[in-house]
GROMACS .gro file of C-alpha atoms in nm:
model
  252
    1MET     CA    1   2.243   3.372   3.823
    2LYS     CA    2   2.479   3.528   3.584
    3PRO     CA    3   2.433   3.713   3.225
    4GLN     CA    4   2.592   3.453   3.053
    5GLN     CA    5   2.440   3.142   3.203
    6LEU     CA    6   2.077   3.340   3.179
    7ILE     CA    7   2.171   3.364   2.814
    8ARG     CA    8   2.310   2.995   2.827
    9LEU     CA    9   2.021   2.829   2.960
   10ALA     CA   10   1.783   3.018   2.710
   11PHE     CA   11   1.998   2.922   2.440
   12THR     CA   12   1.983   2.540   2.553
   13ALA     CA   13   1.601   2.600   2.582
   14ALA     CA   14   1.531   2.677   2.184
   15LEU     CA   15   1.691   2.401   2.093
   16ILE     CA   16   1.504   2.177   2.359
   17TRP     CA   17   1.195   2.418   2.190
   18GLY     CA   18   1.368   2.373   1.796
   19SER     CA   19   1.426   1.965   1.827
   20THR     CA   20   1.038   1.900   2.011
   21VAL     CA   21   0.866   2.120   1.753
   22ALA     CA   22   1.089   1.943   1.451
   23ARG     CA   23   1.048   1.609   1.561
   24ALA     CA   24   0.646   1.679   1.586
   25GLU     CA   25   0.623   1.792   1.217
   26GLU     CA   26   0.296   1.546   1.074
   27ILE     CA   27   0.439   1.389   0.697
   28THR     CA   28   0.156   1.275   0.507
   29VAL     CA   29   0.196   0.867   0.403
   30SER     CA   30   0.024   0.818   0.071
   31ALA     CA   31   0.052   0.412   0.037
   32ALA     CA   32  -0.125   0.192  -0.162
   33ALA     CA   33  -0.487   0.003  -0.048
   34SER     CA   34  -0.410  -0.313   0.007
   35LEU     CA   35  -0.152  -0.105   0.286
   36THR     CA   36  -0.457   0.024   0.476
   37ASN     CA   37  -0.451  -0.250   0.824
   38ALA     CA   38  -0.107  -0.303   0.782
   39PHE     CA   39  -0.043   0.104   0.793
   40LYS     CA   40  -0.223   0.222   1.059
   41GLU     CA   41  -0.125  -0.005   1.260
   42VAL     CA   42   0.254   0.037   1.163
   43ALA     CA   43   0.144   0.473   1.161
   44GLN     CA   44   0.056   0.435   1.557
   45SER     CA   45   0.370   0.146   1.696
   46TYR     CA   46   0.572   0.426   1.485
   47GLU     CA   47   0.389   0.772   1.675
   48SER     CA   48   0.384   0.580   2.043
   49ARG     CA   49   0.824   0.508   1.965
   50TYR     CA   50   0.894   0.860   1.862
   51PRO     CA   51   0.666   1.075   2.124
   52GLY     CA   52   0.513   1.445   1.922
   53SER     CA   53   0.529   1.320   1.565
   54LYS     CA   54   0.241   1.253   1.378
   55VAL     CA   55   0.229   1.021   1.012
   56SER     CA   56  -0.070   1.183   0.836
   57LEU     CA   57  -0.213   0.881   0.584
   58ASN     CA   58  -0.346   0.860   0.269
   59PHE     CA   59  -0.500   0.572   0.092
   60GLY     CA   60  -0.571   0.487  -0.317
   61ALA     CA   61  -0.508   0.289  -0.630
   62SER     CA   62  -0.150   0.330  -0.663
   63GLY     CA   63  -0.135   0.467  -0.967
   64ALA     CA   64  -0.430   0.767  -0.867
   65LEU     CA   65  -0.128   0.772  -0.538
   66LEU     CA   66   0.132   0.911  -0.863
   67GLN     CA   67  -0.104   1.164  -1.010
   68GLN     CA   68  -0.145   1.334  -0.703
   69MET     CA   69   0.195   1.346  -0.635
   70ALA     CA   70   0.247   1.457  -1.023
   71LYS     CA   71   0.006   1.762  -0.991
   72GLY     CA   72   0.143   1.922  -0.670
   73ALA     CA   73   0.025   1.703  -0.361
   74GLN     CA   74   0.291   1.761  -0.091
   75VAL     CA   75   0.355   1.375   0.009
   76ASP     CA   76   0.671   1.286   0.171
   77VAL     CA   77   0.655   0.870   0.215
   78PHE     CA   78   0.500   0.733  -0.132
   79ALA     CA   79   0.464   0.352  -0.135
   80SER     CA   80   0.325   0.146  -0.431
   81ALA     CA   81   0.267  -0.180  -0.515
   82ASP     CA   82   0.398  -0.236  -0.821
   83GLN     CA   83   0.777  -0.190  -0.892
   84GLU     CA   84   0.572  -0.022  -1.230
   85THR     CA   85   0.466   0.270  -1.038
   86MET     CA   86   0.744   0.319  -0.862
   87ASP     CA   87   0.960   0.360  -1.212
   88SER     CA   88   0.723   0.619  -1.306
   89ALA     CA   89   0.758   0.781  -0.992
   90VAL     CA   90   1.127   0.774  -1.013
   91LYS     CA   91   1.065   0.900  -1.406
   92GLN     CA   92   0.890   1.228  -1.371
   93ASN     CA   93   1.155   1.267  -1.059
   94LEU     CA   94   0.852   1.253  -0.790
   95VAL     CA   95   1.136   0.984  -0.619
   96ALA     CA   96   1.515   0.914  -0.609
   97PRO     CA   97   1.596   0.630  -0.753
   98MET     CA   98   1.819   0.563  -0.451
   99ASP     CA   99   1.572   0.591  -0.117
  100ARG     CA  100   1.365   0.354  -0.286
  101LYS     CA  101   1.404   0.009  -0.149
  102ASP     CA  102   1.123  -0.365  -0.166
  103PHE     CA  103   0.969  -0.363   0.197
  104VAL     CA  104   0.726  -0.621   0.164
  105ARG     CA  105   0.574  -0.899  -0.102
  106ASN     CA  106   0.212  -0.994  -0.147
  107THR     CA  107   0.047  -1.255  -0.378
  108LEU     CA  108  -0.282  -1.236  -0.559
  109VAL     CA  109  -0.601  -1.433  -0.524
  110VAL     CA  110  -0.969  -1.411  -0.667
  111VAL     CA  111  -1.227  -1.491  -0.379
  112VAL     CA  112  -1.620  -1.497  -0.387
  113PRO     CA  113  -1.920  -1.447  -0.142
  114SER     CA  114  -1.862  -1.636   0.178
  115ASP     CA  115  -2.220  -1.831   0.103
  116SER     CA  116  -2.151  -1.860  -0.264
  117LYS     CA  117  -2.187  -2.234  -0.479
  118LEU     CA  118  -2.034  -2.120  -0.716
  119LEU     CA  119  -1.742  -2.412  -0.795
  120LEU     CA  120  -1.426  -2.221  -0.871
  121THR     CA  121  -1.057  -2.364  -0.863
  122LYS     CA  122  -0.843  -2.247  -1.145
  123LEU     CA  123  -0.839  -1.909  -1.398
  124ASP     CA  124  -1.045  -2.102  -1.645
  125ASP     CA  125  -1.311  -2.169  -1.426
  126LEU     CA  126  -1.364  -1.784  -1.484
  127THR     CA  127  -1.530  -1.802  -1.820
  128GLN     CA  128  -1.812  -2.018  -1.728
  129ALA     CA  129  -2.162  -1.930  -1.799
  130GLY     CA  130  -2.264  -1.898  -1.380
  131VAL     CA  131  -1.998  -1.611  -1.345
  132GLN     CA  132  -2.107  -1.369  -1.480
  133LYS     CA  133  -1.961  -1.046  -1.297
  134VAL     CA  134  -1.584  -1.057  -1.225
  135ALA     CA  135  -1.451  -0.818  -1.013
  136ILE     CA  136  -1.139  -0.631  -1.183
  137GLY     CA  137  -0.906  -0.282  -1.077
  138VAL     CA  138  -0.842  -0.072  -1.378
  139PRO     CA  139  -0.477  -0.211  -1.511
  140ALA     CA  140  -0.424   0.162  -1.607
  141SER     CA  141  -0.428   0.297  -1.261
  142VAL     CA  142  -0.510  -0.004  -1.006
  143PRO     CA  143  -0.195  -0.255  -0.937
  144VAL     CA  144  -0.343  -0.562  -0.874
  145GLY     CA  145  -0.586  -0.530  -1.176
  146ARG     CA  146  -0.267  -0.487  -1.359
  147TYR     CA  147  -0.097  -0.872  -1.239
  148THR     CA  148  -0.502  -0.976  -1.292
  149GLN     CA  149  -0.488  -0.882  -1.710
  150HIS     CA  150  -0.101  -0.990  -1.620
  151ALA     CA  151  -0.211  -1.369  -1.513
  152LEU     CA  152  -0.502  -1.427  -1.767
  153GLU     CA  153  -0.318  -1.253  -2.062
  154ALA     CA  154  -0.091  -1.566  -2.020
  155ALA     CA  155  -0.328  -1.803  -1.952
  156LYS     CA  156  -0.533  -1.680  -2.274
  157LEU     CA  157  -0.783  -1.564  -2.069
  158TRP     CA  158  -0.809  -1.171  -2.074
  159PRO     CA  159  -1.089  -1.181  -2.324
  160ALA     CA  160  -1.343  -1.394  -2.233
  161VAL     CA  161  -1.281  -1.301  -1.867
  162GLN     CA  162  -1.298  -0.933  -1.987
  163ALA     CA  163  -1.591  -0.925  -2.100
  164LYS     CA  164  -1.753  -0.997  -1.731
  165ALA     CA  165  -1.530  -0.704  -1.570
  166ILE     CA  166  -1.683  -0.454  -1.298
  167ASN     CA  167  -1.375  -0.260  -1.282
  168THR     CA  168  -1.238  -0.103  -0.968
  169GLN     CA  169  -1.062   0.197  -0.858
  170ASN     CA  170  -0.892   0.019  -0.566
  171VAL     CA  171  -0.831  -0.333  -0.458
  172ARG     CA  172  -1.057  -0.262  -0.187
  173GLN     CA  173  -1.332  -0.161  -0.299
  174SER     CA  174  -1.322  -0.481  -0.576
  175LEU     CA  175  -1.307  -0.675  -0.223
  176ASP     CA  176  -1.599  -0.471  -0.155
  177TYR     CA  177  -1.800  -0.587  -0.424
  178VAL     CA  178  -1.683  -0.884  -0.331
  179ALA     CA  179  -1.792  -0.910   0.002
  180ARG     CA  180  -2.195  -0.749  -0.021
  181GLY     CA  181  -2.234  -0.996  -0.377
  182GLU     CA  182  -2.273  -0.742  -0.609
  183VAL     CA  183  -2.041  -0.976  -0.874
  184ASP     CA  184  -1.988  -1.374  -0.873
  185ALA     CA  185  -1.627  -1.290  -0.816
  186GLY     CA  186  -1.269  -1.047  -0.758
  187PHE     CA  187  -0.904  -1.029  -0.860
  188VAL     CA  188  -0.744  -0.891  -0.458
  189TYR     CA  189  -0.447  -0.930  -0.217
  190SER     CA  190  -0.430  -1.261   0.025
  191THR     CA  191  -0.399  -1.002   0.246
  192ASP     CA  192  -0.652  -0.794   0.159
  193ALA     CA  193  -0.889  -1.140   0.142
  194ALA     CA  194  -0.767  -1.171   0.534
  195THR     CA  195  -0.958  -0.796   0.591
  196MET     CA  196  -1.333  -1.019   0.613
  197LYS     CA  197  -1.285  -1.439   0.578
  198ASP     CA  198  -1.631  -1.357   0.737
  199LYS     CA  199  -1.795  -1.199   0.425
  200VAL     CA  200  -1.564  -1.363   0.205
  201ARG     CA  201  -1.401  -1.713   0.056
  202VAL     CA  202  -1.080  -1.755  -0.111
  203ALA     CA  203  -1.143  -1.975  -0.398
  204PHE     CA  204  -0.768  -1.989  -0.536
  205MET     CA  205  -0.451  -1.866  -0.566
  206VAL     CA  206  -0.359  -1.686  -0.864
  207PRO     CA  207  -0.016  -1.815  -1.065
  208LEU     CA  208   0.185  -1.555  -1.146
  209ASP     CA  209   0.589  -1.517  -1.347
  210VAL     CA  210   0.664  -1.193  -1.143
  211PRO     CA  211   0.666  -1.114  -0.798
  212ILE     CA  212   0.390  -0.845  -0.667
  213SER     CA  213   0.699  -0.676  -0.506
  214TYR     CA  214   0.626  -0.292  -0.296
  215PRO     CA  215   0.836  -0.075  -0.309
  216ILE     CA  216   0.875   0.206  -0.045
  217ALA     CA  217   1.105   0.529  -0.092
  218ARG     CA  218   1.107   0.925   0.037
  219THR     CA  219   0.936   1.169  -0.173
  220SER     CA  220   1.178   1.434  -0.389
  221GLY     CA  221   0.963   1.707  -0.287
  222SER     CA  222   0.961   1.608   0.114
  223THR     CA  223   0.930   1.950   0.368
  224HIS     CA  224   1.051   1.695   0.634
  225ALA     CA  225   1.337   1.483   0.427
  226GLU     CA  226   1.493   1.389   0.776
  227GLU     CA  227   1.143   1.233   0.930
  228ALA     CA  228   0.992   1.056   0.625
  229LYS     CA  229   1.410   0.843   0.581
  230ARG     CA  230   1.253   0.767   0.942
  231PHE     CA  231   0.952   0.661   0.870
  232VAL     CA  232   1.021   0.460   0.552
  233ASP     CA  233   1.329   0.268   0.758
  234TYR     CA  234   1.111   0.217   1.093
  235VAL     CA  235   0.861   0.020   0.805
  236LEU     CA  236   1.183  -0.175   0.725
  237SER     CA  237   1.285  -0.235   1.035
  238SER     CA  238   1.216  -0.547   1.299
  239VAL     CA  239   0.915  -0.378   1.424
  240GLY     CA  240   0.725  -0.267   1.101
  241GLN     CA  241   0.847  -0.590   0.938
  242VAL     CA  242   0.722  -0.825   1.223
  243ILE     CA  243   0.395  -0.574   1.225
  244LEU     CA  244   0.369  -0.630   0.817
  245ASP     CA  245   0.408  -1.016   0.909
  246LYS     CA  246   0.070  -1.053   1.106
  247HIS     CA  247  -0.121  -0.898   0.827
  248GLY     CA  248   0.005  -1.163   0.599
  249PHE     CA  249   0.288  -0.991   0.408
  250GLN     CA  250   0.566  -1.165   0.276
  251LYS     CA  251   0.916  -1.059   0.357
  252PRO     CA  252   1.068  -0.830  -0.013
   0.00000   0.00000   0.00000
């Protein structure tokens, strides 16, 4: 083989190796706790679709995830359970406005332990004497808590129910409290309730005059911008939407 051919062959091999390394770069996705089950499946599907790719998932309350990013945590993709938190991310230049996309919706429900004898059909029922503890996410940092406060204030019931509140750090903690019978009722998303059908039951759906809309975005500080964009696109794709639908999420 001629020297020129060897050089071209080596150059081609280097390009292939370099592209393989790029594809193998790990991205970190910080997502709302309510997306836990769905995003685990989405990430698995994504990694199968793009061999060599790696998605590291970080779940928590949207507000807490935003604080982590603001303090310098390396995150490539951010998925929030509300618009307010993503608005804050944009204001802090953690996300570019043109990069945010709404990808699913959800509904707010009140759940009780599966063996509960309480008859709850509406928000006003939470004020009855038999209801002593209600799991509510901290409104300041947990979107489900903000939606809860909004609904209760609209019904003029916030002070009465807040007095019974057991504050939680994310929606999954509220769900766990109800599942273990540590509270009489709790506010969660319908998608969360569906993950524990054997331990909790939905008492009623909570009326809201604002949509529970989830935005997703590649972060401004992503060190793997193209890979991050590809993951966001995958979540928005028909394949990603089918997975999210299977977990109970509604189309945006």
